[in-house]
Short mmCIF file of C-alpha atoms in Angstrom, two decimals:
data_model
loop_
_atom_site.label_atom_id
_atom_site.label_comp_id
_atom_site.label_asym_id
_atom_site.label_seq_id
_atom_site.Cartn_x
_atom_site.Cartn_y
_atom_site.Cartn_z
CA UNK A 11 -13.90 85.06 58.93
CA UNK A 12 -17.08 87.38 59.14
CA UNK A 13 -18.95 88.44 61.69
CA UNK A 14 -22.57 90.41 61.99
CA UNK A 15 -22.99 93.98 61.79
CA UNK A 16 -25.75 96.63 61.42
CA UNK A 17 -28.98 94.95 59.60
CA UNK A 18 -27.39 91.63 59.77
CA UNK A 19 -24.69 92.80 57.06
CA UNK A 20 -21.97 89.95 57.12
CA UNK A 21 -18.49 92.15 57.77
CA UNK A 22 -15.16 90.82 56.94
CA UNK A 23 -11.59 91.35 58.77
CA UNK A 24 -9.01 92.03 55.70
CA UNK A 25 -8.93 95.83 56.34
CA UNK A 26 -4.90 95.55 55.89
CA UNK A 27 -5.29 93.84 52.41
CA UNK A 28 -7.55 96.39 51.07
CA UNK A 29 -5.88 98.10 48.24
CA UNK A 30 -9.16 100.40 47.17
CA UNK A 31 -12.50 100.77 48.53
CA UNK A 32 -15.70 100.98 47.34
CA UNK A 33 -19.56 101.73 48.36
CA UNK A 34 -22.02 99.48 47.78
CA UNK A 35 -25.51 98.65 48.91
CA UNK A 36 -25.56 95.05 50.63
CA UNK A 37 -28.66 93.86 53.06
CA UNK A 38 -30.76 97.15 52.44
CA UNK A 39 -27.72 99.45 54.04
CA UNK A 40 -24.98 101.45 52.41
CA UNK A 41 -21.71 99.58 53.10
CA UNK A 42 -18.37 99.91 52.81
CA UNK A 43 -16.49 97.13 50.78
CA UNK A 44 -12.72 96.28 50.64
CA UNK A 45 -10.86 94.73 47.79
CA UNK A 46 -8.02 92.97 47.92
CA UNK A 47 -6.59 92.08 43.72
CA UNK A 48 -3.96 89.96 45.67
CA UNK A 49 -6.27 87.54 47.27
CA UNK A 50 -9.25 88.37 44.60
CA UNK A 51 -11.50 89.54 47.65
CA UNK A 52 -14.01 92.21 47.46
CA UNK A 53 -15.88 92.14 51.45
CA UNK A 54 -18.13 94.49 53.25
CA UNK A 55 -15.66 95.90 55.97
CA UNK A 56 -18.49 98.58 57.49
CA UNK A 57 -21.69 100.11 57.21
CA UNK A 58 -22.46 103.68 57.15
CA UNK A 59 -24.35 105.02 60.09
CA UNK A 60 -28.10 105.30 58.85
CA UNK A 61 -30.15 108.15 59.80
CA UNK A 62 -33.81 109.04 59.04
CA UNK A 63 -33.00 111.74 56.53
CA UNK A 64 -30.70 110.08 54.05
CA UNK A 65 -31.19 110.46 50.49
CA UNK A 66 -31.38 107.36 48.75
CA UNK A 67 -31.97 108.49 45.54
CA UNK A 68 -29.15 110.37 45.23
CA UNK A 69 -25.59 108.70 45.02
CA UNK A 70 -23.06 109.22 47.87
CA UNK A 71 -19.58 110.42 47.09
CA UNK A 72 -16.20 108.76 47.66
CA UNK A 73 -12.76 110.08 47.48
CA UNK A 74 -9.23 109.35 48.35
CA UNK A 75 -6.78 112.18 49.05
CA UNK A 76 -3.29 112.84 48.19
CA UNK A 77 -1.99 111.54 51.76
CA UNK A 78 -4.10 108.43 51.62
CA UNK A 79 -6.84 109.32 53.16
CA UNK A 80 -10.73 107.69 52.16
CA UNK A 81 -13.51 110.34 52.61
CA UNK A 82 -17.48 109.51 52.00
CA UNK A 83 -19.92 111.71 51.74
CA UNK A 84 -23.97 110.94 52.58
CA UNK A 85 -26.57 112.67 51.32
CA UNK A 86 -29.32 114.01 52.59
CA UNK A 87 -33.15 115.28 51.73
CA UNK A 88 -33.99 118.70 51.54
CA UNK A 89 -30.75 119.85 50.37
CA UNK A 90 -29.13 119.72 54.12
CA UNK A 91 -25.42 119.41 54.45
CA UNK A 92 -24.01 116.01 53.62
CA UNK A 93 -22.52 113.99 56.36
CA UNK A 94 -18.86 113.30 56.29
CA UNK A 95 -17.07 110.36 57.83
CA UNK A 96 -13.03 108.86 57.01
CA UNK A 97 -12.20 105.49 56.71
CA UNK A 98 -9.70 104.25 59.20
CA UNK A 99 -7.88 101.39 58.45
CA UNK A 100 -6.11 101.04 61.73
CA UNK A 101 -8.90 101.57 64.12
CA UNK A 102 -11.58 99.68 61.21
CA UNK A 103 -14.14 101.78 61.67
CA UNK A 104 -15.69 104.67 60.22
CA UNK A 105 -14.97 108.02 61.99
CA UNK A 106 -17.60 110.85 61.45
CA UNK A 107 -16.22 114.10 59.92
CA UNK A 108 -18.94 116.58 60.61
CA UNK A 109 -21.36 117.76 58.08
CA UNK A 110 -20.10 119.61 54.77
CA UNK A 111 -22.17 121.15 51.68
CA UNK A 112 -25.05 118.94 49.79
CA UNK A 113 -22.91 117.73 47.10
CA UNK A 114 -22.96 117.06 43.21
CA UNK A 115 -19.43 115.93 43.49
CA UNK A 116 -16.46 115.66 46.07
CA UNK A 117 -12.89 115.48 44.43
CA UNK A 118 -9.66 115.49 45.55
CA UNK A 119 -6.67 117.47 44.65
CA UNK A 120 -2.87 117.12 46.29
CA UNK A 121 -3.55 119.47 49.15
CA UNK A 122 -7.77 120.40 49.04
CA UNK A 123 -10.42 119.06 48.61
CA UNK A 124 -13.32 120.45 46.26
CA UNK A 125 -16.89 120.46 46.59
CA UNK A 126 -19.03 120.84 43.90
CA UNK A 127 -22.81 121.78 45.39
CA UNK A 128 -24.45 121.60 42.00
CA UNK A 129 -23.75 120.84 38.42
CA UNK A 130 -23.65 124.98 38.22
CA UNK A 131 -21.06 125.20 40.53
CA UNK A 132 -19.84 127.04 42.55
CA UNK A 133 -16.57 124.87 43.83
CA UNK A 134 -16.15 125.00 47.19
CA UNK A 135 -12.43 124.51 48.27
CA UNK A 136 -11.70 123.27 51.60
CA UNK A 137 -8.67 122.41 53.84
CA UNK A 138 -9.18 118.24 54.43
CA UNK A 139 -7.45 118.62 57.68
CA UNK A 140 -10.32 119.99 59.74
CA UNK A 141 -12.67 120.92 56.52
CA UNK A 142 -12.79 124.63 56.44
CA UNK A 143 -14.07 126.14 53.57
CA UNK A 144 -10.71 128.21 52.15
CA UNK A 145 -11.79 129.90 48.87
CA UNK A 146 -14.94 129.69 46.45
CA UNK A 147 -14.36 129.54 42.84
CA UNK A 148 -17.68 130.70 40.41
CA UNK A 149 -17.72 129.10 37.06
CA UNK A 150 -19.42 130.43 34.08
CA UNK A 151 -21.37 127.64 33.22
CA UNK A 152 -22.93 124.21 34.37
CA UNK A 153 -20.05 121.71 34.76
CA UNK A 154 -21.09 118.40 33.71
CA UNK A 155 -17.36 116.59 33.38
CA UNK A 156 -14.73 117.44 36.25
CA UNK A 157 -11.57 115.34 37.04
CA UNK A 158 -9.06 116.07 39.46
CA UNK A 159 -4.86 115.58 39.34
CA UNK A 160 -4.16 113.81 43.27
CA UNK A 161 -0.43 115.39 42.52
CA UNK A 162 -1.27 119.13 42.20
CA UNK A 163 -3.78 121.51 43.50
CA UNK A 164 -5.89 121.30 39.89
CA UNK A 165 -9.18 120.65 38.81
CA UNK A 166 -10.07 120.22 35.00
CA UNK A 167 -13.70 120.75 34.16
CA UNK A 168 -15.99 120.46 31.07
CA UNK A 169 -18.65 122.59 30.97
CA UNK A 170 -22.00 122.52 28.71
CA UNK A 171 -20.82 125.03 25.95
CA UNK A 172 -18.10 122.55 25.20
CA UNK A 173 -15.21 124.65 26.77
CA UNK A 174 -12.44 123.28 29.12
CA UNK A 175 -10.35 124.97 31.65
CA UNK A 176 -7.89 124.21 34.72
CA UNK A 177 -8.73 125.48 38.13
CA UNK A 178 -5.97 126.01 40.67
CA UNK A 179 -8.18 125.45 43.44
CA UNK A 180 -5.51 127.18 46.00
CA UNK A 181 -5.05 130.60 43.95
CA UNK A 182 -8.59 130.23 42.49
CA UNK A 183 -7.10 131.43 38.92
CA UNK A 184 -8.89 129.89 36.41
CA UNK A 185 -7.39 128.97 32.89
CA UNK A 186 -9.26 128.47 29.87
CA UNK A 187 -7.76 125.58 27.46
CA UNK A 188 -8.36 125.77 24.06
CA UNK A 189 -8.72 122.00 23.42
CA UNK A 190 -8.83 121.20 19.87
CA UNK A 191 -11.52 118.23 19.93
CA UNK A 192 -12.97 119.21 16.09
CA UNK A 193 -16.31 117.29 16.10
CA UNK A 194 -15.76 114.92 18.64
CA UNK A 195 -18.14 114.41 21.73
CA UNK A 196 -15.88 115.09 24.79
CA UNK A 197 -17.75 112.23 27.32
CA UNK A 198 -14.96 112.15 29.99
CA UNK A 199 -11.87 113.35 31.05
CA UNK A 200 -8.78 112.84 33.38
CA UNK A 201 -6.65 115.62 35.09
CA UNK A 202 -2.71 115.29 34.90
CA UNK A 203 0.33 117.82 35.51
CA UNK A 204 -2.46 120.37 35.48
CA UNK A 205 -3.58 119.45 32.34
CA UNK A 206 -7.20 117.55 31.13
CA UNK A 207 -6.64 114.36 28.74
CA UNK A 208 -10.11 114.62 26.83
CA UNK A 209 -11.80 111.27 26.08
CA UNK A 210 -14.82 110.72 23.47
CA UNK A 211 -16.13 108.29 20.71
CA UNK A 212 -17.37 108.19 17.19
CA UNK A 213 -19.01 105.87 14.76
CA UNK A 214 -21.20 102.46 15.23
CA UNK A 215 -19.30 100.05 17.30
CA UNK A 216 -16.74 97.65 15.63
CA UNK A 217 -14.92 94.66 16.69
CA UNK A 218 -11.73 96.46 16.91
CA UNK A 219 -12.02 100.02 17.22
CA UNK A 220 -9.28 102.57 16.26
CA UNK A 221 -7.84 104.50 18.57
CA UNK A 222 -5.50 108.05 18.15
CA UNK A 223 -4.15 110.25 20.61
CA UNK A 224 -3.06 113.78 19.85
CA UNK A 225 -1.06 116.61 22.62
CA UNK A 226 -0.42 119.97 22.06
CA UNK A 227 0.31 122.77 24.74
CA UNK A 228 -3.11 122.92 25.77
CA UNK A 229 -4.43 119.23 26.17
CA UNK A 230 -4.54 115.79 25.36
CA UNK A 231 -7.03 114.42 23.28
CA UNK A 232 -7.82 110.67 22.76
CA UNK A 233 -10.43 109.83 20.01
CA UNK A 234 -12.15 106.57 19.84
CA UNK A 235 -13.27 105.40 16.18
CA UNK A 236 -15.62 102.44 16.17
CA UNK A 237 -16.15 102.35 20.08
CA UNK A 238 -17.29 104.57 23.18
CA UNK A 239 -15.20 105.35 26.49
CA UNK A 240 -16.79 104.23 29.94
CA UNK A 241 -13.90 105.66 32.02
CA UNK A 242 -10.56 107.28 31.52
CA UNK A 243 -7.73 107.21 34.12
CA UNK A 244 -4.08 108.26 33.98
CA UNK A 245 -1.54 107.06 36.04
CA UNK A 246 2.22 108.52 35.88
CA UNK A 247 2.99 108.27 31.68
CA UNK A 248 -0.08 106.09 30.73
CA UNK A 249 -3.40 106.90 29.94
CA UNK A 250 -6.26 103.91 30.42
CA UNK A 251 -9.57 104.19 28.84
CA UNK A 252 -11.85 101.45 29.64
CA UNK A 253 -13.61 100.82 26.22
CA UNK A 254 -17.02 99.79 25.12
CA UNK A 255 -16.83 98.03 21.31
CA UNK A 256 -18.26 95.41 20.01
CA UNK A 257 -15.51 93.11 21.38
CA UNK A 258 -17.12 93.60 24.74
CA UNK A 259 -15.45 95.62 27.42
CA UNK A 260 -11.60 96.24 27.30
CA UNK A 261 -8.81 98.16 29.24
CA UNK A 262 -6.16 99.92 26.82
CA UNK A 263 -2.97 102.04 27.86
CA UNK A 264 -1.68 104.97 25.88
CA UNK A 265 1.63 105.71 26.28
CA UNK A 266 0.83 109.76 27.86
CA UNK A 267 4.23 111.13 25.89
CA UNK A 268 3.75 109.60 22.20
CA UNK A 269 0.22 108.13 22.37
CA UNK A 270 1.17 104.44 20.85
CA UNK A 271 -0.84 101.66 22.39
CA UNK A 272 1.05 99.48 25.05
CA UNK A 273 -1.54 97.27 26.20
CA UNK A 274 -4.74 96.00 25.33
CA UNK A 275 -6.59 93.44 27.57
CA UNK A 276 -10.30 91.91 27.34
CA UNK A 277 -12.56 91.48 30.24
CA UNK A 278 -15.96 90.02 31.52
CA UNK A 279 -17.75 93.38 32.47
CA UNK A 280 -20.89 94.38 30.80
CA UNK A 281 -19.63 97.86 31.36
CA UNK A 282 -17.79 100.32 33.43
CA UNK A 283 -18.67 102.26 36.45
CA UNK A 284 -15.22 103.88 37.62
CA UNK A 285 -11.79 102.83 36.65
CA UNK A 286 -9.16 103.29 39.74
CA UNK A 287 -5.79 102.64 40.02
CA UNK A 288 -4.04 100.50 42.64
CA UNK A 289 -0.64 99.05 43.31
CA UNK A 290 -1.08 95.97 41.65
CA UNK A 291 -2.78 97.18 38.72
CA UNK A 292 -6.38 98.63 37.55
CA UNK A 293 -9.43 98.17 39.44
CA UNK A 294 -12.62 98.20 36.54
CA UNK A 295 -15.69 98.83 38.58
CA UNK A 296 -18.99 97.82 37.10
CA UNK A 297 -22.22 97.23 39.15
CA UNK A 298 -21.85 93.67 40.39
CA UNK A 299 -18.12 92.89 40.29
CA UNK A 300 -14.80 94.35 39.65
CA UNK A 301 -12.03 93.45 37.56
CA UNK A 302 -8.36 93.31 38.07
CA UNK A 303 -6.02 94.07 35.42
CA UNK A 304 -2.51 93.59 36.68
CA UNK A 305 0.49 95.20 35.29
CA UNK A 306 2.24 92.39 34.22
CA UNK A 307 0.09 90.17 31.56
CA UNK A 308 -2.93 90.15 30.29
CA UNK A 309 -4.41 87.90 33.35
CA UNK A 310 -8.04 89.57 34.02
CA UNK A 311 -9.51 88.19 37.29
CA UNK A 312 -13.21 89.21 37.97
CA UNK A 313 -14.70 89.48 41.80
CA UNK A 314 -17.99 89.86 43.11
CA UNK A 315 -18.76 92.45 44.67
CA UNK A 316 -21.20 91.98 48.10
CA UNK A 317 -23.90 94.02 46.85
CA UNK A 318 -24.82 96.25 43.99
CA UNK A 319 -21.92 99.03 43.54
CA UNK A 320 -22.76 102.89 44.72
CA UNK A 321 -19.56 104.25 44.11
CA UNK A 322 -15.82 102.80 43.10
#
């Protein structure tokens, strides 16, 4: 069952089954779509508010908080405040927020959130509840790669010299990690127990691409011979890396504690947006569909999305 909403966009009803949500454009407007991995449903359940000044060229921002929360984040030209709104499930319907900084990135920690205004920083650190700014934290250089850990108040970042640290974004201490990556190129990361898991690959592409995972006090590195990362996640004691070889697009799990493989598992995508976790399994975002990879088996089930994906 659909019915019509703003520019004729065809909106469905499952708000309840929606495990994740995503933005995508559908019809011309920026929508947001639901997606179900029980039923194998990916729907447009709203569409954003348009106004005369959005920035189209520039990619919104979507987050989910520690308490469950789903926060997007419009652009705008001219460098004016984004526009905020929260998804509510109950009332399904978007509910505007207010305006917050123009934003290179919007991340969420267990009890902030953290605005990043530009690739050079600084982060702004704000109470979610009614969005007050509550500390700013300068870094000393542009921050390309930043992930953040949903379970404590951290934020790992990469910057352009090729140094890592871990921002408590309540104290605003910030910790320098001496990652030992030797001559690999870092290309992603993930944040866990106030910690970064580094990601990067080497070498032409092979059909089955080696994979070794190494921990010491500072970080956790996983280096990909034969094959490039497209996303890196980590949920409770596994690590996923969606991988790019010349097998085509896979999912495989570390095991966080002694980095063996537990799982490998092929899928349809041409390549990886975002990589999210759910309670049925992973959610592989890629511009026109997403894949489900569910914890039990190596079943891969691939939806469409409604529209060319924004942000997953």
């Amino acid at each position: 069952m659909s019915c019509s909403g703003p520019g004729g966009v065809d909106l469905g009803t499952d708000w309840d089954g929606a495990q994740a949500f995503a933005l995508a454009e559908v019809g011309g407007e920026l929508a947001v779509i639901g997606v179900n991995p029980k039923r194998g449903t990916a729907e447009s359940l709203a569409v954003v508010p348009s106004q005369a000044d959005d920035e189209d060229a520039v990619v919104p921002q979507l987050v989910h908080t520690a308490d469950g929360r789903w926060i997007v984040s419009v652009p705008r030209t001219g460098g004016k405040p984004d526009r905020r709104y929260e998804i509510d499930k109950g009332e399904h319907t978007l509910t505007a927020l207010g305006d917050g900084a123009a934003l290179h990135g919007l991340y969420a920690t267990r009890s902030r959130l953290v605005a990043v205004p530009s690739a050079s920083g600084p982060l702004l650190v704000s109470d979610p509840e009614d969005g007050s700014t509550t500390r700013t934290v300068v870094l000393p250089d542009r921050l390309p790669l930043a992930a953040a850990d949903r379970h404590s108040d951290t934020l790992c970042v990469g910057t352009d010299a090729g140094t890592y640290s871990v921002v408590d974004v309540v104290s605003g201490q910030v910790r320098p990690v001496p990652a030992r990556v030797g001559d690999l190129e870092v290309s992603d990361l993930a944040c866990t127990r106030g910690r970064p898991v580094l990601v990067g690959g080497k070498g032409a592409d092979t059909s089955v691409p080696r994979i070794a995972m190494t921990s010491d006090d500072a970080a956790t590195v996983v280096r990909i011979e034969g094959g490039r990362p497209e996303a890196v996640a980590v949920s409770g004691d596994t690590v996923a890396v969606a991988l790019r070889s010349r097998a085509g697009i896979e999912l495989v799990e570390l095991d966080l504690g002694d980095g063996s493989e537990t799982r490998r598992v092929g899928t349809e995508l041409s390549g990886v947006d975002s990589l999210r976790r759910t309670a049925t399994g992973w959610l592989l975002f890629s511009r026109d569909s997403v894949a489900v990879v569910r914890d039990q088996g190596t079943t891969v089930e691939t939806i469409d999305l409604p529209g060319p994906l924004l942000r997953g």
